[in-house]
CSV table of C-alpha atoms in Angstrom, one decimal:
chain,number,residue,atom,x,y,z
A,1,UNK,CA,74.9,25.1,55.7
A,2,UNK,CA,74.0,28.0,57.5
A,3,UNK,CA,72.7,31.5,56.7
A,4,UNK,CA,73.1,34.6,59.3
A,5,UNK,CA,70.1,36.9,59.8
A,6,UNK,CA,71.4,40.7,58.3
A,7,UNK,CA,69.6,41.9,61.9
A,8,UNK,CA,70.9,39.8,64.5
A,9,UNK,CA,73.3,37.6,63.3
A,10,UNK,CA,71.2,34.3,64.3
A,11,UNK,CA,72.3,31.2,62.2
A,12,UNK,CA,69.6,30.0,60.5
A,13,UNK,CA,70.0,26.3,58.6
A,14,UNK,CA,69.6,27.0,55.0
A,15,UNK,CA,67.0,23.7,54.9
A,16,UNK,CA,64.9,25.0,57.5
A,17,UNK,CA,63.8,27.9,54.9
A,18,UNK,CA,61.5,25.2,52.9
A,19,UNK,CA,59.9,24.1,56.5
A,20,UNK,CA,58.7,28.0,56.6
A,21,UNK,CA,57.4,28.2,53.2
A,22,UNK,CA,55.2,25.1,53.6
A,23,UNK,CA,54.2,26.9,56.6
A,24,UNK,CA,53.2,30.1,55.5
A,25,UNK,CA,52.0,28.7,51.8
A,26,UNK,CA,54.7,30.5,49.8
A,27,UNK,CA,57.6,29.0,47.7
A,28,UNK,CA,60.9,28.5,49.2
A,29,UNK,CA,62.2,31.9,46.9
A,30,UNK,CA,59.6,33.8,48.5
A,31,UNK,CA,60.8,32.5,52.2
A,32,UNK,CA,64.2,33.2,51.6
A,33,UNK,CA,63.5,36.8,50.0
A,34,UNK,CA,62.1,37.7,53.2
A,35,UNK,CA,64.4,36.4,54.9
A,36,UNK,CA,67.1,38.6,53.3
A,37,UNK,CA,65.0,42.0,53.7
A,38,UNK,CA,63.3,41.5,57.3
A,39,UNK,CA,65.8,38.7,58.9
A,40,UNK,CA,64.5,36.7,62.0
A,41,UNK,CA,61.2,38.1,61.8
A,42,UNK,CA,59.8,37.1,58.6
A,43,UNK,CA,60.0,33.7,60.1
A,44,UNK,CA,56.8,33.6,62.1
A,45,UNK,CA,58.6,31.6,64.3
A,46,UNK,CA,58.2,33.9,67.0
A,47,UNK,CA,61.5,35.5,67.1
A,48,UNK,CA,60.3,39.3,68.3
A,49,UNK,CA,64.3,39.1,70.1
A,50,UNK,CA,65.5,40.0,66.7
A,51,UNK,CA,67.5,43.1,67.4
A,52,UNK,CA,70.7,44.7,66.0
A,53,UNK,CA,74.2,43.5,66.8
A,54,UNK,CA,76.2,46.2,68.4
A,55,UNK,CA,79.7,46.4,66.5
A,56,UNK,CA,82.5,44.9,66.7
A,57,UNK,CA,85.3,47.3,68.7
A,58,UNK,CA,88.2,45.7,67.1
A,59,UNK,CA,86.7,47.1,63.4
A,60,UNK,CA,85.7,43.8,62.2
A,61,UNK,CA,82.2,43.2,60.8
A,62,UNK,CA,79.4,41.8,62.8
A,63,UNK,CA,77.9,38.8,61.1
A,64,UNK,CA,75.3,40.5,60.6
A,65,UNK,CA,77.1,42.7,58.7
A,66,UNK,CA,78.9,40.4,56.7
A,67,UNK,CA,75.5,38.5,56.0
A,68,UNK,CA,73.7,41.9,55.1
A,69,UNK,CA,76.9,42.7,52.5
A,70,UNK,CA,76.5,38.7,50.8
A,71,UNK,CA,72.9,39.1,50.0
A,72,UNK,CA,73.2,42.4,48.7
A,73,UNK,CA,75.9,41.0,46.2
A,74,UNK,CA,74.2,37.6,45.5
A,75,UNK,CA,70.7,38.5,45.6
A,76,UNK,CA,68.8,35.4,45.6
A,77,UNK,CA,72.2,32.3,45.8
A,78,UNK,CA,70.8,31.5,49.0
A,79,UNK,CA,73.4,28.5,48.2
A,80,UNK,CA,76.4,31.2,47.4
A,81,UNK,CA,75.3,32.8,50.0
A,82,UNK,CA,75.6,30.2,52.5
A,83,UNK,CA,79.2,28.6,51.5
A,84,UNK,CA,80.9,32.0,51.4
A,85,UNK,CA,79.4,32.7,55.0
A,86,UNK,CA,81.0,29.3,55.8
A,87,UNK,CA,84.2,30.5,54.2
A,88,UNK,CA,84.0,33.5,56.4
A,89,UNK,CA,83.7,31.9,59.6
């Protein structure tokens, strides 16, 4: 399943999240905390394209948007997270 960074919108696989805490020698929590506050970025993976979706001019949410608005309400259910960005789609 897939997570959205809250910055750009990028799908991210919620699996490749314990790949990145290997890498930088935190725990998968840790990865996906960052995640949540600094998107793309806190990846290390290079990602410096990570820049703000312009809005949507029908008034719908970006998925960006949506994906900022999940992990504000779920906090840390990466899981949650992911299926009800699935159920958005």
């Amino acid at each position: 399943m897939d997570v959205y960074c809250r910055i750009c919108g990028e799908p991210w696989d919620l699996y490749t999240f314990h790949d990145i805490a290997a890498e930088q020698g935190i725990s998968y929590n840790e990865a996906t905390a960052n995640f949540r506050k600094r998107g793309c970025r806190s990846t290390g993976w290079g990602h410096s394209h990570c820049v703000p979706m312009p809005k949507e001019d029908d008034g719908e949410l970006t998925q960006a948007q949506k994906a900022g608005i999940l992990y504000e309400l779920l906090g840390d259910d990466m899981d949650g997270a992911a299926a009800m960005m699935e159920d958005l789609a």
